[in-house]
mmCIF file with all atom_site columns, C-alpha atoms and ligand atoms in Angstrom:
data_model
loop_
_atom_site.group_PDB
_atom_site.id
_atom_site.type_symbol
_atom_site.label_atom_id
_atom_site.label_alt_id
_atom_site.label_comp_id
_atom_site.label_asym_id
_atom_site.label_entity_id
_atom_site.label_seq_id
_atom_site.pdbx_PDB_ins_code
_atom_site.Cartn_x
_atom_site.Cartn_y
_atom_site.Cartn_z
_atom_site.occupancy
_atom_site.B_iso_or_equiv
_atom_site.pdbx_formal_charge
_atom_site.auth_seq_id
_atom_site.auth_comp_id
_atom_site.auth_asym_id
_atom_site.auth_atom_id
_atom_site.pdbx_PDB_model_num
ATOM   1   C  CA  . UNK A 1 1   ? -0.056  0.055   0.113   1.00 70.00 ? 6   UNK A CA  1
ATOM   2   C  CA  . UNK A 1 2   ? 1.374   3.451   -0.821  1.00 69.00 ? 7   UNK A CA  1
ATOM   3   C  CA  . UNK A 1 3   ? 0.480   6.503   0.921   1.00 62.00 ? 8   UNK A CA  1
ATOM   4   C  CA  . UNK A 1 4   ? 0.864   9.999   -0.374  1.00 61.00 ? 9   UNK A CA  1
ATOM   5   C  CA  . UNK A 1 5   ? 0.285   13.159  1.350   1.00 54.00 ? 10  UNK A CA  1
ATOM   6   C  CA  . UNK A 1 6   ? -1.247  16.130  0.040   1.00 51.00 ? 11  UNK A CA  1
ATOM   7   C  CA  . UNK A 1 7   ? 0.303   19.231  1.022   1.00 46.00 ? 12  UNK A CA  1
ATOM   8   C  CA  . UNK A 1 8   ? -0.470  22.437  3.255   1.00 45.00 ? 13  UNK A CA  1
ATOM   9   C  CA  . UNK A 1 9   ? -3.850  23.366  2.011   1.00 44.00 ? 14  UNK A CA  1
ATOM   10  C  CA  . UNK A 1 10  ? -5.798  20.158  2.756   1.00 53.00 ? 15  UNK A CA  1
ATOM   11  C  CA  . UNK A 1 11  ? -4.052  18.984  5.923   1.00 58.00 ? 16  UNK A CA  1
ATOM   12  C  CA  . UNK A 1 12  ? -6.987  16.869  7.017   1.00 86.00 ? 17  UNK A CA  1
ATOM   13  C  CA  . UNK A 1 13  ? -6.716  14.903  3.884   1.00 93.00 ? 18  UNK A CA  1
ATOM   14  C  CA  . UNK A 1 14  ? -4.734  11.959  2.694   1.00 95.00 ? 19  UNK A CA  1
ATOM   15  C  CA  . UNK A 1 15  ? -4.859  9.499   0.099   1.00 96.00 ? 20  UNK A CA  1
ATOM   16  C  CA  . UNK A 1 16  ? -3.590  5.714   0.079   1.00 96.00 ? 21  UNK A CA  1
ATOM   17  C  CA  . UNK A 1 17  ? -3.348  3.558   -3.079  1.00 97.00 ? 22  UNK A CA  1
ATOM   18  C  CA  . UNK A 1 18  ? -4.212  -0.123  -2.800  1.00 97.00 ? 23  UNK A CA  1
ATOM   19  C  CA  . UNK A 1 19  ? -3.160  -2.687  -5.270  1.00 98.00 ? 24  UNK A CA  1
ATOM   20  C  CA  . UNK A 1 20  ? -5.493  -5.571  -4.442  1.00 98.00 ? 25  UNK A CA  1
ATOM   21  C  CA  . UNK A 1 21  ? -8.747  -6.236  -2.619  1.00 98.00 ? 26  UNK A CA  1
ATOM   22  C  CA  . UNK A 1 22  ? -6.646  -7.627  0.234   1.00 98.00 ? 27  UNK A CA  1
ATOM   23  C  CA  . UNK A 1 23  ? -4.727  -4.400  0.400   1.00 97.00 ? 28  UNK A CA  1
ATOM   24  C  CA  . UNK A 1 24  ? -8.129  -2.361  0.728   1.00 98.00 ? 29  UNK A CA  1
ATOM   25  C  CA  . UNK A 1 25  ? -9.241  -4.853  3.400   1.00 98.00 ? 30  UNK A CA  1
ATOM   26  C  CA  . UNK A 1 26  ? -5.939  -4.263  5.258   1.00 97.00 ? 31  UNK A CA  1
ATOM   27  C  CA  . UNK A 1 27  ? -6.571  -0.586  5.070   1.00 97.00 ? 32  UNK A CA  1
ATOM   28  C  CA  . UNK A 1 28  ? -10.067 -0.904  6.369   1.00 98.00 ? 33  UNK A CA  1
ATOM   29  C  CA  . UNK A 1 29  ? -8.972  -3.047  9.146   1.00 97.00 ? 34  UNK A CA  1
ATOM   30  C  CA  . UNK A 1 30  ? -6.694  -0.002  10.289  1.00 97.00 ? 35  UNK A CA  1
ATOM   31  C  CA  . UNK A 1 31  ? -9.521  2.380   10.094  1.00 97.00 ? 36  UNK A CA  1
ATOM   32  C  CA  . UNK A 1 32  ? -11.408 -0.075  12.080  1.00 97.00 ? 37  UNK A CA  1
ATOM   33  C  CA  . UNK A 1 33  ? -8.856  -0.001  14.922  1.00 96.00 ? 38  UNK A CA  1
ATOM   34  C  CA  . UNK A 1 34  ? -9.296  3.774   15.181  1.00 96.00 ? 39  UNK A CA  1
ATOM   35  C  CA  . UNK A 1 35  ? -12.837 4.502   14.322  1.00 96.00 ? 40  UNK A CA  1
ATOM   36  C  CA  . UNK A 1 36  ? -15.315 4.648   17.153  1.00 91.00 ? 41  UNK A CA  1
ATOM   37  C  CA  . UNK A 1 37  ? -19.088 5.289   17.952  1.00 94.00 ? 42  UNK A CA  1
ATOM   38  C  CA  . UNK A 1 38  ? -20.218 8.855   17.253  1.00 96.00 ? 43  UNK A CA  1
ATOM   39  C  CA  . UNK A 1 39  ? -18.516 8.854   13.714  1.00 97.00 ? 44  UNK A CA  1
ATOM   40  C  CA  . UNK A 1 40  ? -20.340 9.217   10.175  1.00 97.00 ? 45  UNK A CA  1
ATOM   41  C  CA  . UNK A 1 41  ? -18.310 7.597   7.399   1.00 98.00 ? 46  UNK A CA  1
ATOM   42  C  CA  . UNK A 1 42  ? -19.512 8.424   3.826   1.00 97.00 ? 47  UNK A CA  1
ATOM   43  C  CA  . UNK A 1 43  ? -18.256 6.208   1.074   1.00 98.00 ? 48  UNK A CA  1
ATOM   44  C  CA  . UNK A 1 44  ? -18.099 7.835   -2.313  1.00 97.00 ? 49  UNK A CA  1
ATOM   45  C  CA  . UNK A 1 45  ? -17.237 5.999   -5.429  1.00 97.00 ? 50  UNK A CA  1
ATOM   46  C  CA  . UNK A 1 46  ? -18.696 4.463   -8.590  1.00 96.00 ? 51  UNK A CA  1
ATOM   47  C  CA  . UNK A 1 47  ? -19.913 0.773   -8.646  1.00 95.00 ? 52  UNK A CA  1
ATOM   48  C  CA  . UNK A 1 48  ? -17.309 -1.679  -8.439  1.00 96.00 ? 53  UNK A CA  1
ATOM   49  C  CA  . UNK A 1 49  ? -14.931 0.839   -6.770  1.00 98.00 ? 54  UNK A CA  1
ATOM   50  C  CA  . UNK A 1 50  ? -14.742 -1.279  -3.524  1.00 98.00 ? 55  UNK A CA  1
ATOM   51  C  CA  . UNK A 1 51  ? -17.037 0.674   -0.893  1.00 97.00 ? 56  UNK A CA  1
ATOM   52  C  CA  . UNK A 1 52  ? -18.938 -2.583  0.190   1.00 95.00 ? 57  UNK A CA  1
ATOM   53  C  CA  . UNK A 1 53  ? -15.696 -4.514  0.455   1.00 97.00 ? 58  UNK A CA  1
ATOM   54  C  CA  . UNK A 1 54  ? -14.142 -1.699  2.621   1.00 98.00 ? 59  UNK A CA  1
ATOM   55  C  CA  . UNK A 1 55  ? -17.420 -1.735  4.900   1.00 97.00 ? 60  UNK A CA  1
ATOM   56  C  CA  . UNK A 1 56  ? -17.137 -5.541  5.333   1.00 96.00 ? 61  UNK A CA  1
ATOM   57  C  CA  . UNK A 1 57  ? -13.705 -5.569  6.488   1.00 97.00 ? 62  UNK A CA  1
ATOM   58  C  CA  . UNK A 1 58  ? -14.258 -2.437  8.772   1.00 97.00 ? 63  UNK A CA  1
ATOM   59  C  CA  . UNK A 1 59  ? -17.299 -4.388  10.282  1.00 97.00 ? 64  UNK A CA  1
ATOM   60  C  CA  . UNK A 1 60  ? -15.261 -7.447  10.823  1.00 97.00 ? 65  UNK A CA  1
ATOM   61  C  CA  . UNK A 1 61  ? -12.643 -5.505  12.710  1.00 97.00 ? 66  UNK A CA  1
ATOM   62  C  CA  . UNK A 1 62  ? -15.359 -3.965  14.707  1.00 97.00 ? 67  UNK A CA  1
ATOM   63  C  CA  . UNK A 1 63  ? -16.398 -7.540  15.952  1.00 96.00 ? 68  UNK A CA  1
ATOM   64  C  CA  . UNK A 1 64  ? -19.532 -8.148  13.464  1.00 96.00 ? 69  UNK A CA  1
ATOM   65  C  CA  . UNK A 1 65  ? -19.795 -11.807 12.807  1.00 93.00 ? 70  UNK A CA  1
ATOM   66  C  CA  . UNK A 1 66  ? -22.835 -12.243 10.496  1.00 84.00 ? 71  UNK A CA  1
ATOM   67  C  CA  . UNK A 1 67  ? -22.894 -11.499 7.021   1.00 86.00 ? 72  UNK A CA  1
ATOM   68  C  CA  . UNK A 1 68  ? -22.157 -7.725  5.896   1.00 86.00 ? 73  UNK A CA  1
ATOM   69  C  CA  . UNK A 1 69  ? -23.879 -7.035  2.538   1.00 84.00 ? 74  UNK A CA  1
ATOM   70  C  CA  . UNK A 1 70  ? -24.771 -4.044  0.746   1.00 79.00 ? 75  UNK A CA  1
ATOM   71  C  CA  . UNK A 1 71  ? -28.249 -2.811  2.006   1.00 74.00 ? 76  UNK A CA  1
ATOM   72  C  CA  . UNK A 1 72  ? -29.391 -2.007  -1.616  1.00 71.00 ? 77  UNK A CA  1
ATOM   73  C  CA  . UNK A 1 73  ? -32.893 -3.193  -1.259  1.00 72.00 ? 78  UNK A CA  1
ATOM   74  C  CA  . UNK A 1 74  ? -33.913 -1.950  2.289   1.00 73.00 ? 79  UNK A CA  1
ATOM   75  C  CA  . UNK A 1 75  ? -31.572 0.807   2.417   1.00 85.00 ? 80  UNK A CA  1
ATOM   76  C  CA  . UNK A 1 76  ? -30.071 0.252   5.841   1.00 89.00 ? 81  UNK A CA  1
ATOM   77  C  CA  . UNK A 1 77  ? -28.573 -2.710  7.709   1.00 92.00 ? 82  UNK A CA  1
ATOM   78  C  CA  . UNK A 1 78  ? -27.780 -2.725  11.372  1.00 93.00 ? 83  UNK A CA  1
ATOM   79  C  CA  . UNK A 1 79  ? -24.869 -4.975  12.574  1.00 95.00 ? 84  UNK A CA  1
ATOM   80  C  CA  . UNK A 1 80  ? -23.833 -5.700  16.124  1.00 94.00 ? 85  UNK A CA  1
ATOM   81  C  CA  . UNK A 1 81  ? -20.144 -4.845  16.487  1.00 94.00 ? 86  UNK A CA  1
ATOM   82  C  CA  . UNK A 1 82  ? -18.464 -3.309  19.538  1.00 94.00 ? 87  UNK A CA  1
ATOM   83  C  CA  . UNK A 1 83  ? -20.940 -0.533  18.658  1.00 95.00 ? 88  UNK A CA  1
ATOM   84  C  CA  . UNK A 1 84  ? -24.112 -0.696  16.778  1.00 95.00 ? 89  UNK A CA  1
ATOM   85  C  CA  . UNK A 1 85  ? -23.288 -0.111  13.062  1.00 96.00 ? 90  UNK A CA  1
ATOM   86  C  CA  . UNK A 1 86  ? -25.939 1.445   10.813  1.00 95.00 ? 91  UNK A CA  1
ATOM   87  C  CA  . UNK A 1 87  ? -25.013 0.902   7.178   1.00 95.00 ? 92  UNK A CA  1
ATOM   88  C  CA  . UNK A 1 88  ? -26.965 2.845   4.409   1.00 94.00 ? 93  UNK A CA  1
ATOM   89  C  CA  . UNK A 1 89  ? -26.574 2.338   0.839   1.00 93.00 ? 94  UNK A CA  1
ATOM   90  C  CA  . UNK A 1 90  ? -28.550 5.318   -0.956  1.00 93.00 ? 95  UNK A CA  1
ATOM   91  C  CA  . UNK A 1 91  ? -27.874 4.023   -4.490  1.00 92.00 ? 96  UNK A CA  1
ATOM   92  C  CA  . UNK A 1 92  ? -31.371 2.926   -5.253  1.00 89.00 ? 97  UNK A CA  1
ATOM   93  C  CA  . UNK A 1 93  ? -33.126 5.721   -3.189  1.00 90.00 ? 98  UNK A CA  1
ATOM   94  C  CA  . UNK A 1 94  ? -35.329 7.729   -5.618  1.00 89.00 ? 99  UNK A CA  1
ATOM   95  C  CA  . UNK A 1 95  ? -36.892 10.468  -3.443  1.00 92.00 ? 100 UNK A CA  1
ATOM   96  C  CA  . UNK A 1 96  ? -35.424 12.433  -0.770  1.00 92.00 ? 101 UNK A CA  1
ATOM   97  C  CA  . UNK A 1 97  ? -38.366 11.841  1.505   1.00 93.00 ? 102 UNK A CA  1
ATOM   98  C  CA  . UNK A 1 98  ? -37.712 8.242   1.742   1.00 92.00 ? 103 UNK A CA  1
ATOM   99  C  CA  . UNK A 1 99  ? -34.837 9.192   3.732   1.00 93.00 ? 104 UNK A CA  1
ATOM   100 C  CA  . UNK A 1 100 ? -37.169 10.599  6.288   1.00 92.00 ? 105 UNK A CA  1
ATOM   101 C  CA  . UNK A 1 101 ? -39.221 7.450   5.962   1.00 90.00 ? 106 UNK A CA  1
ATOM   102 C  CA  . UNK A 1 102 ? -36.421 4.993   6.833   1.00 87.00 ? 107 UNK A CA  1
ATOM   103 C  CA  . UNK A 1 103 ? -35.505 7.287   9.758   1.00 90.00 ? 108 UNK A CA  1
ATOM   104 C  CA  . UNK A 1 104 ? -32.229 8.370   8.382   1.00 94.00 ? 109 UNK A CA  1
ATOM   105 C  CA  . UNK A 1 105 ? -31.958 11.659  10.044  1.00 96.00 ? 110 UNK A CA  1
ATOM   106 C  CA  . UNK A 1 106 ? -32.475 9.929   13.608  1.00 95.00 ? 111 UNK A CA  1
ATOM   107 C  CA  . UNK A 1 107 ? -29.135 8.403   12.913  1.00 95.00 ? 112 UNK A CA  1
ATOM   108 C  CA  . UNK A 1 108 ? -27.174 11.181  11.266  1.00 95.00 ? 113 UNK A CA  1
ATOM   109 C  CA  . UNK A 1 109 ? -28.427 13.969  13.442  1.00 93.00 ? 114 UNK A CA  1
ATOM   110 C  CA  . UNK A 1 110 ? -26.422 14.530  16.569  1.00 90.00 ? 115 UNK A CA  1
ATOM   111 C  CA  . UNK A 1 111 ? -24.499 11.525  15.447  1.00 92.00 ? 116 UNK A CA  1
ATOM   112 C  CA  . UNK A 1 112 ? -21.370 12.620  17.464  1.00 92.00 ? 117 UNK A CA  1
ATOM   113 C  CA  . UNK A 1 113 ? -23.253 11.949  20.637  1.00 92.00 ? 118 UNK A CA  1
ATOM   114 C  CA  . UNK A 1 114 ? -24.887 8.756   19.580  1.00 92.00 ? 119 UNK A CA  1
ATOM   115 C  CA  . UNK A 1 115 ? -23.679 5.227   20.467  1.00 94.00 ? 120 UNK A CA  1
ATOM   116 C  CA  . UNK A 1 116 ? -23.591 3.854   17.050  1.00 95.00 ? 121 UNK A CA  1
ATOM   117 C  CA  . UNK A 1 117 ? -21.365 4.146   13.986  1.00 97.00 ? 122 UNK A CA  1
ATOM   118 C  CA  . UNK A 1 118 ? -23.063 5.329   10.736  1.00 97.00 ? 123 UNK A CA  1
ATOM   119 C  CA  . UNK A 1 119 ? -21.769 4.375   7.287   1.00 97.00 ? 124 UNK A CA  1
ATOM   120 C  CA  . UNK A 1 120 ? -23.232 5.817   4.141   1.00 96.00 ? 125 UNK A CA  1
ATOM   121 C  CA  . UNK A 1 121 ? -22.664 4.535   0.695   1.00 95.00 ? 126 UNK A CA  1
ATOM   122 C  CA  . UNK A 1 122 ? -23.627 6.890   -2.146  1.00 95.00 ? 127 UNK A CA  1
ATOM   123 C  CA  . UNK A 1 123 ? -23.940 10.003  0.030   1.00 95.00 ? 128 UNK A CA  1
ATOM   124 C  CA  . UNK A 1 124 ? -23.374 11.905  -3.299  1.00 94.00 ? 129 UNK A CA  1
ATOM   125 C  CA  . UNK A 1 125 ? -26.764 10.855  -4.615  1.00 93.00 ? 130 UNK A CA  1
ATOM   126 C  CA  . UNK A 1 126 ? -28.582 13.280  -1.944  1.00 94.00 ? 131 UNK A CA  1
ATOM   127 C  CA  . UNK A 1 127 ? -25.654 15.544  -0.809  1.00 93.00 ? 132 UNK A CA  1
ATOM   128 C  CA  . UNK A 1 128 ? -27.902 18.085  0.565   1.00 94.00 ? 133 UNK A CA  1
ATOM   129 C  CA  . UNK A 1 129 ? -29.381 15.463  2.926   1.00 95.00 ? 134 UNK A CA  1
ATOM   130 C  CA  . UNK A 1 130 ? -25.913 14.711  4.782   1.00 96.00 ? 135 UNK A CA  1
ATOM   131 C  CA  . UNK A 1 131 ? -24.972 15.835  7.933   1.00 96.00 ? 136 UNK A CA  1
ATOM   132 C  CA  . UNK A 1 132 ? -22.841 18.933  8.157   1.00 94.00 ? 137 UNK A CA  1
ATOM   133 C  CA  . UNK A 1 133 ? -19.715 16.809  9.628   1.00 95.00 ? 138 UNK A CA  1
ATOM   134 C  CA  . UNK A 1 134 ? -18.838 13.399  8.459   1.00 96.00 ? 139 UNK A CA  1
ATOM   135 C  CA  . UNK A 1 135 ? -15.459 11.419  7.400   1.00 97.00 ? 140 UNK A CA  1
ATOM   136 C  CA  . UNK A 1 136 ? -15.276 11.019  3.673   1.00 97.00 ? 141 UNK A CA  1
ATOM   137 C  CA  . UNK A 1 137 ? -13.605 7.982   1.932   1.00 97.00 ? 142 UNK A CA  1
ATOM   138 C  CA  . UNK A 1 138 ? -13.591 8.701   -1.731  1.00 97.00 ? 143 UNK A CA  1
ATOM   139 C  CA  . UNK A 1 139 ? -12.577 5.602   -3.784  1.00 98.00 ? 144 UNK A CA  1
ATOM   140 C  CA  . UNK A 1 140 ? -11.441 5.972   -7.397  1.00 98.00 ? 145 UNK A CA  1
ATOM   141 C  CA  . UNK A 1 141 ? -10.618 3.060   -9.563  1.00 98.00 ? 146 UNK A CA  1
ATOM   142 C  CA  . UNK A 1 142 ? -7.221  3.825   -11.040 1.00 97.00 ? 147 UNK A CA  1
ATOM   143 C  CA  . UNK A 1 143 ? -6.263  0.145   -12.446 1.00 97.00 ? 148 UNK A CA  1
ATOM   144 C  CA  . UNK A 1 144 ? -7.735  -3.020  -12.711 1.00 97.00 ? 149 UNK A CA  1
ATOM   145 C  CA  . UNK A 1 145 ? -6.924  -3.868  -9.226  1.00 98.00 ? 150 UNK A CA  1
ATOM   146 C  CA  . UNK A 1 146 ? -5.741  -0.394  -8.128  1.00 98.00 ? 151 UNK A CA  1
ATOM   147 C  CA  . UNK A 1 147 ? -7.513  1.945   -6.020  1.00 98.00 ? 152 UNK A CA  1
ATOM   148 C  CA  . UNK A 1 148 ? -6.892  5.344   -4.554  1.00 97.00 ? 153 UNK A CA  1
ATOM   149 C  CA  . UNK A 1 149 ? -8.797  5.931   -1.450  1.00 97.00 ? 154 UNK A CA  1
ATOM   150 C  CA  . UNK A 1 150 ? -8.964  9.645   -0.109  1.00 97.00 ? 155 UNK A CA  1
ATOM   151 C  CA  . UNK A 1 151 ? -9.777  10.172  3.328   1.00 97.00 ? 156 UNK A CA  1
ATOM   152 C  CA  . UNK A 1 152 ? -11.053 13.704  4.424   1.00 96.00 ? 157 UNK A CA  1
ATOM   153 C  CA  . UNK A 1 153 ? -12.943 15.266  6.988   1.00 95.00 ? 158 UNK A CA  1
ATOM   154 C  CA  . UNK A 1 154 ? -16.187 17.413  5.783   1.00 95.00 ? 159 UNK A CA  1
ATOM   155 C  CA  . UNK A 1 155 ? -17.146 19.982  8.116   1.00 94.00 ? 160 UNK A CA  1
ATOM   156 C  CA  . UNK A 1 156 ? -14.583 20.511  10.995  1.00 92.00 ? 161 UNK A CA  1
ATOM   157 C  CA  . UNK A 1 157 ? -15.791 17.998  13.764  1.00 95.00 ? 162 UNK A CA  1
ATOM   158 C  CA  . UNK A 1 158 ? -13.605 15.079  12.415  1.00 95.00 ? 163 UNK A CA  1
ATOM   159 C  CA  . UNK A 1 159 ? -10.600 17.102  11.530  1.00 95.00 ? 164 UNK A CA  1
ATOM   160 C  CA  . UNK A 1 160 ? -8.495  15.805  14.374  1.00 95.00 ? 165 UNK A CA  1
ATOM   161 C  CA  . UNK A 1 161 ? -9.754  12.139  13.835  1.00 96.00 ? 166 UNK A CA  1
ATOM   162 C  CA  . UNK A 1 162 ? -8.657  12.211  10.177  1.00 96.00 ? 167 UNK A CA  1
ATOM   163 C  CA  . UNK A 1 163 ? -5.239  13.691  11.079  1.00 95.00 ? 168 UNK A CA  1
ATOM   164 C  CA  . UNK A 1 164 ? -4.901  10.850  13.665  1.00 95.00 ? 169 UNK A CA  1
ATOM   165 C  CA  . UNK A 1 165 ? -5.854  8.279   11.465  1.00 96.00 ? 170 UNK A CA  1
ATOM   166 C  CA  . UNK A 1 166 ? -3.403  9.679   8.894   1.00 95.00 ? 171 UNK A CA  1
ATOM   167 C  CA  . UNK A 1 167 ? -0.670  9.130   11.133  1.00 94.00 ? 172 UNK A CA  1
ATOM   168 C  CA  . UNK A 1 168 ? -1.777  5.636   12.420  1.00 94.00 ? 173 UNK A CA  1
ATOM   169 C  CA  . UNK A 1 169 ? -2.231  4.389   8.655   1.00 93.00 ? 174 UNK A CA  1
ATOM   170 C  CA  . UNK A 1 170 ? 1.180   5.658   7.979   1.00 88.00 ? 175 UNK A CA  1
ATOM   171 C  CA  . UNK A 1 171 ? 2.773   3.910   10.971  1.00 84.00 ? 176 UNK A CA  1
ATOM   172 C  CA  . UNK A 1 172 ? 0.798   0.638   10.473  1.00 75.00 ? 177 UNK A CA  1
ATOM   173 C  CA  . UNK A 1 173 ? 1.606   -0.035  7.066   1.00 63.00 ? 178 UNK A CA  1
HETATM 174 P  P1  . ADP B 2 .   ? -18.828 -1.025  -4.619  1.00 67.11 ? 223 ADP B P1  1
HETATM 175 O  O1  . ADP B 2 .   ? -19.520 -1.275  -3.228  1.00 67.11 ? 223 ADP B O1  1
HETATM 176 O  O2  . ADP B 2 .   ? -18.110 0.198   -4.603  1.00 67.11 ? 223 ADP B O2  1
HETATM 177 O  O3  . ADP B 2 .   ? -19.820 -1.081  -5.801  1.00 67.11 ? 223 ADP B O3  1
HETATM 178 P  P2  . ADP B 2 .   ? -17.772 -3.696  -4.072  1.00 67.11 ? 223 ADP B P2  1
HETATM 179 O  O4  . ADP B 2 .   ? -16.843 -3.432  -2.751  1.00 67.11 ? 223 ADP B O4  1
HETATM 180 O  O5  . ADP B 2 .   ? -18.855 -4.331  -4.206  1.00 67.11 ? 223 ADP B O5  1
HETATM 181 O  O6  . ADP B 2 .   ? -17.886 -2.164  -4.780  1.00 67.11 ? 223 ADP B O6  1
HETATM 182 O  O7  . ADP B 2 .   ? -16.838 -4.374  -5.271  1.00 67.11 ? 223 ADP B O7  1
HETATM 183 C  C1  . ADP B 2 .   ? -15.467 -4.079  -5.649  1.00 67.11 ? 223 ADP B C1  1
HETATM 184 C  C2  . ADP B 2 .   ? -14.959 -4.980  -6.328  1.00 67.11 ? 223 ADP B C2  1
HETATM 185 O  O8  . ADP B 2 .   ? -13.571 -4.644  -6.989  1.00 67.11 ? 223 ADP B O8  1
HETATM 186 C  C3  . ADP B 2 .   ? -14.651 -6.391  -5.846  1.00 67.11 ? 223 ADP B C3  1
HETATM 187 O  O9  . ADP B 2 .   ? -15.121 -7.335  -6.758  1.00 67.11 ? 223 ADP B O9  1
HETATM 188 C  C4  . ADP B 2 .   ? -13.211 -6.576  -5.510  1.00 67.11 ? 223 ADP B C4  1
HETATM 189 O  O10 . ADP B 2 .   ? -12.675 -7.828  -5.391  1.00 67.11 ? 223 ADP B O10 1
HETATM 190 C  C5  . ADP B 2 .   ? -12.589 -5.793  -6.685  1.00 67.11 ? 223 ADP B C5  1
HETATM 191 N  N1  . ADP B 2 .   ? -11.299 -5.156  -6.476  1.00 67.11 ? 223 ADP B N1  1
HETATM 192 C  C6  . ADP B 2 .   ? -10.429 -5.271  -7.185  1.00 67.11 ? 223 ADP B C6  1
HETATM 193 N  N2  . ADP B 2 .   ? -9.236  -4.523  -6.760  1.00 67.11 ? 223 ADP B N2  1
HETATM 194 C  C7  . ADP B 2 .   ? -9.691  -3.930  -5.640  1.00 67.11 ? 223 ADP B C7  1
HETATM 195 C  C8  . ADP B 2 .   ? -8.975  -3.010  -4.714  1.00 67.11 ? 223 ADP B C8  1
HETATM 196 N  N3  . ADP B 2 .   ? -7.724  -2.603  -4.943  1.00 67.11 ? 223 ADP B N3  1
HETATM 197 N  N4  . ADP B 2 .   ? -9.690  -2.600  -3.810  1.00 67.11 ? 223 ADP B N4  1
HETATM 198 C  C9  . ADP B 2 .   ? -11.159 -2.987  -3.544  1.00 67.11 ? 223 ADP B C9  1
HETATM 199 N  N5  . ADP B 2 .   ? -11.775 -3.778  -4.427  1.00 67.11 ? 223 ADP B N5  1
HETATM 200 C  C10 . ADP B 2 .   ? -11.038 -4.224  -5.494  1.00 67.11 ? 223 ADP B C10 1
HETATM 201 MG MG1 . MG  B 3 .   ? -21.679 -1.313  -2.794  1.00 67.11 ? 224 MG  B MG1 1
#
């Protein structure tokens, strides 16, 4: 896994390049060792980028034993790990109002004070419905088995977390 650091202007942003699904799983494992309840993590990337693979490995690291699959049809899955994990996939969501119907805002509003971890695939389908603060993981397919994963904090709340994560990922690899 290669890590590149993006200079001064975005010091709460860093990119890791992985060369296989296993490397992406390894990276998600490192994130899982740091991430805790009260975090909203949004995964951006095209179909096949590796969002669900990342979530699976992250969930395993957080102690989830059952199957972890993308909640494409019912929009949300809940897993029992060291904390509850709420996994949303907005890919098939058609109307903004459906978010209200599935109780989305109950998980994202005041998420920082909650006892769960919120993970959202396809946040970019309804950008105006996303919380003010979240950790973004943007996955870009740069080769057949190569992916660039860029971590950043949107808003300010997770700035410190992303900085710490950068240091941890750097050490852990
Ligand atoms: P998404 O949820 O973004 O649509 P998935 O995680 O379901 O994507 O699928 C990603 C696919 O890409 C998997 O089949 C995985 O094996 C493959 N793949 C190949 N190289 C990588 C890599 N470096 N990182 C993640 N996935 C990869
Ligand atoms: Mg997916």
